[in-house]
């Protein structure tokens, strides 16, 4: 069983829809990262959070430490949001980063 | 803004060749990382370095080596390339010696071994 599971693996939605991508993990963590990878390959860090909620523009990330779960939300989705979204957790035991396999999001106009 | 530059976006090499992938960052970051990314799998850490001439094995170091002679440059070496090393390779850097800092990534090198 993977220590970091993302769902769904693939998501196709219409422009304007509210998007939710989930990340569940099974280890103790000190922080969780959400990153975005565009088709060209480059990866951009979106959020790093260890509790509560963070917001940046139309993106919102939440984490529930007790439930070992985080969500990434996109409001008013746009085709330019089409990308792979990756969750990674920083283990609190050894500061190793464990990566999820990513969620491929396609927003259709 | 942090800039992490990988020397090639696409590279095609032959089995048995020695392959060098270069990565340079311009923000004086201590930590540098090499990952490979394969379809359906999360990023897998090959090696990382927390200072000049220092290196640590990641999850999949076999068949690879690294070199960090200068703080800004971290090289990944495939000693004798094999077809199962065909992959996307990503370099990253982060500030400080702790691993709890956001990582900044290059655009990746898509390597094909024929």
Short mmCIF file of N, CA and C in Angstrom, two decimals, chain B residues 38-89:
data_model
loop_
_atom_site.label_atom_id
_atom_site.label_comp_id
_atom_site.label_asym_id
_atom_site.label_seq_id
_atom_site.Cartn_x
_atom_site.Cartn_y
_atom_site.Cartn_z
N UNK B 38 8.20 8.63 -13.47
CA UNK B 38 7.69 7.67 -14.43
C UNK B 38 6.17 7.62 -14.34
N UNK B 39 5.51 7.32 -15.47
CA UNK B 39 4.04 7.34 -15.48
C UNK B 39 3.44 6.46 -14.39
N UNK B 40 2.47 7.01 -13.67
CA UNK B 40 1.77 6.25 -12.64
C UNK B 40 2.50 6.16 -11.32
N UNK B 41 3.72 6.66 -11.27
CA UNK B 41 4.49 6.63 -10.02
C UNK B 41 4.74 8.05 -9.55
N UNK B 42 4.87 8.21 -8.24
CA UNK B 42 5.29 9.50 -7.72
C UNK B 42 6.75 9.75 -8.03
N UNK B 43 7.19 10.95 -7.80
CA UNK B 43 8.61 11.25 -7.95
C UNK B 43 9.42 10.34 -7.03
N UNK B 44 10.52 9.85 -7.55
CA UNK B 44 11.40 9.00 -6.75
C UNK B 44 12.77 9.66 -6.66
N UNK B 45 13.23 9.77 -5.42
CA UNK B 45 14.49 10.46 -5.17
C UNK B 45 15.67 9.56 -5.50
N UNK B 46 16.57 10.07 -6.31
CA UNK B 46 17.76 9.31 -6.69
C UNK B 46 18.90 9.63 -5.72
N UNK B 47 19.23 10.90 -5.63
CA UNK B 47 20.27 11.38 -4.72
C UNK B 47 19.90 12.79 -4.29
N UNK B 48 20.39 13.20 -3.15
CA UNK B 48 20.35 14.60 -2.82
C UNK B 48 21.68 15.03 -2.18
N UNK B 49 21.89 16.32 -2.16
CA UNK B 49 23.12 16.88 -1.62
C UNK B 49 22.74 18.06 -0.73
N UNK B 50 23.32 18.10 0.46
CA UNK B 50 23.02 19.20 1.38
C UNK B 50 24.17 20.19 1.50
N UNK B 51 25.23 19.95 0.75
CA UNK B 51 26.34 20.91 0.74
C UNK B 51 27.33 20.48 -0.34
N UNK B 52 28.27 21.35 -0.61
CA UNK B 52 29.30 21.02 -1.61
C UNK B 52 30.02 19.75 -1.19
N UNK B 53 30.20 18.87 -2.15
CA UNK B 53 30.90 17.60 -1.99
C UNK B 53 30.17 16.61 -1.07
N UNK B 54 28.99 16.97 -0.60
CA UNK B 54 28.22 16.05 0.24
C UNK B 54 27.09 15.46 -0.59
N UNK B 55 26.82 14.19 -0.38
CA UNK B 55 25.73 13.55 -1.09
C UNK B 55 25.12 12.45 -0.22
N UNK B 56 23.84 12.22 -0.45
CA UNK B 56 23.13 11.16 0.25
C UNK B 56 22.32 10.37 -0.76
N UNK B 57 22.30 9.06 -0.62
CA UNK B 57 21.47 8.23 -1.50
C UNK B 57 20.01 8.44 -1.18
N UNK B 58 19.22 8.43 -2.25
CA UNK B 58 17.78 8.47 -2.10
C UNK B 58 17.21 7.07 -2.16
N UNK B 59 16.04 6.95 -2.76
CA UNK B 59 15.36 5.67 -2.79
C UNK B 59 15.88 4.74 -3.88
N UNK B 60 16.38 5.32 -4.97
CA UNK B 60 16.77 4.48 -6.13
C UNK B 60 18.13 4.91 -6.69
N UNK B 61 19.19 4.80 -5.91
CA UNK B 61 20.49 5.29 -6.39
C UNK B 61 21.22 4.35 -7.35
N UNK B 62 20.75 3.11 -7.46
CA UNK B 62 21.51 2.13 -8.25
C UNK B 62 21.60 2.55 -9.71
N UNK B 63 22.80 2.50 -10.24
CA UNK B 63 23.03 2.86 -11.64
C UNK B 63 23.31 4.34 -11.85
N UNK B 64 23.28 5.11 -10.76
CA UNK B 64 23.50 6.55 -10.83
C UNK B 64 24.61 6.97 -9.87
N UNK B 65 25.25 8.08 -10.19
CA UNK B 65 26.12 8.75 -9.24
C UNK B 65 25.90 10.25 -9.41
N UNK B 66 26.43 11.02 -8.48
CA UNK B 66 26.24 12.47 -8.53
C UNK B 66 27.55 13.16 -8.20
N UNK B 67 27.57 14.44 -8.55
CA UNK B 67 28.74 15.26 -8.26
C UNK B 67 28.29 16.65 -7.89
N UNK B 68 28.84 17.18 -6.79
CA UNK B 68 28.56 18.56 -6.41
C UNK B 68 29.88 19.22 -6.01
N UNK B 69 30.55 19.75 -7.00
CA UNK B 69 31.82 20.41 -6.78
C UNK B 69 31.65 21.88 -6.43
N UNK B 70 30.55 22.47 -6.90
CA UNK B 70 30.23 23.87 -6.57
C UNK B 70 28.80 23.92 -6.04
N UNK B 71 28.54 24.91 -5.20
CA UNK B 71 27.24 24.97 -4.54
C UNK B 71 26.09 25.08 -5.53
N UNK B 72 26.31 25.77 -6.63
CA UNK B 72 25.21 26.03 -7.54
C UNK B 72 24.95 24.90 -8.54
N UNK B 73 25.83 23.92 -8.60
CA UNK B 73 25.73 22.91 -9.65
C UNK B 73 25.69 21.49 -9.07
N UNK B 74 24.73 20.73 -9.57
CA UNK B 74 24.55 19.34 -9.10
C UNK B 74 24.37 18.48 -10.34
N UNK B 75 25.27 17.55 -10.53
CA UNK B 75 25.27 16.73 -11.75
C UNK B 75 24.84 15.31 -11.43
N UNK B 76 24.03 14.76 -12.31
CA UNK B 76 23.62 13.35 -12.21
C UNK B 76 24.31 12.59 -13.33
N UNK B 77 24.90 11.48 -12.97
CA UNK B 77 25.68 10.69 -13.94
C UNK B 77 25.09 9.28 -14.03
N UNK B 78 24.79 8.87 -15.25
CA UNK B 78 24.42 7.49 -15.50
C UNK B 78 25.69 6.80 -16.00
N UNK B 79 26.23 5.94 -15.18
CA UNK B 79 27.56 5.38 -15.46
C UNK B 79 27.57 4.57 -16.75
N UNK B 80 26.54 3.76 -16.96
CA UNK B 80 26.42 2.95 -18.17
C UNK B 80 24.92 2.83 -18.45
N UNK B 81 24.44 3.73 -19.30
CA UNK B 81 22.99 3.88 -19.48
C UNK B 81 22.33 2.58 -19.93
N UNK B 82 21.16 2.34 -19.36
CA UNK B 82 20.37 1.19 -19.78
C UNK B 82 18.95 1.64 -20.13
N UNK B 83 18.25 0.81 -20.89
CA UNK B 83 16.92 1.23 -21.37
C UNK B 83 15.95 1.49 -20.23
N UNK B 84 16.13 0.83 -19.09
CA UNK B 84 15.21 1.08 -17.97
C UNK B 84 15.48 2.40 -17.25
N UNK B 85 16.45 3.15 -17.75
CA UNK B 85 16.70 4.49 -17.23
C UNK B 85 16.06 5.57 -18.11
N UNK B 86 15.32 5.13 -19.12
CA UNK B 86 14.51 6.07 -19.90
C UNK B 86 13.45 6.64 -18.98
N UNK B 87 13.44 7.96 -18.83
CA UNK B 87 12.54 8.57 -17.86
C UNK B 87 12.62 10.08 -17.96
N UNK B 88 11.77 10.75 -17.18
CA UNK B 88 11.87 12.20 -16.99
C UNK B 88 12.71 12.41 -15.72
N UNK B 89 13.73 13.25 -15.83
CA UNK B 89 14.59 13.54 -14.69
C UNK B 89 14.38 14.99 -14.27
#
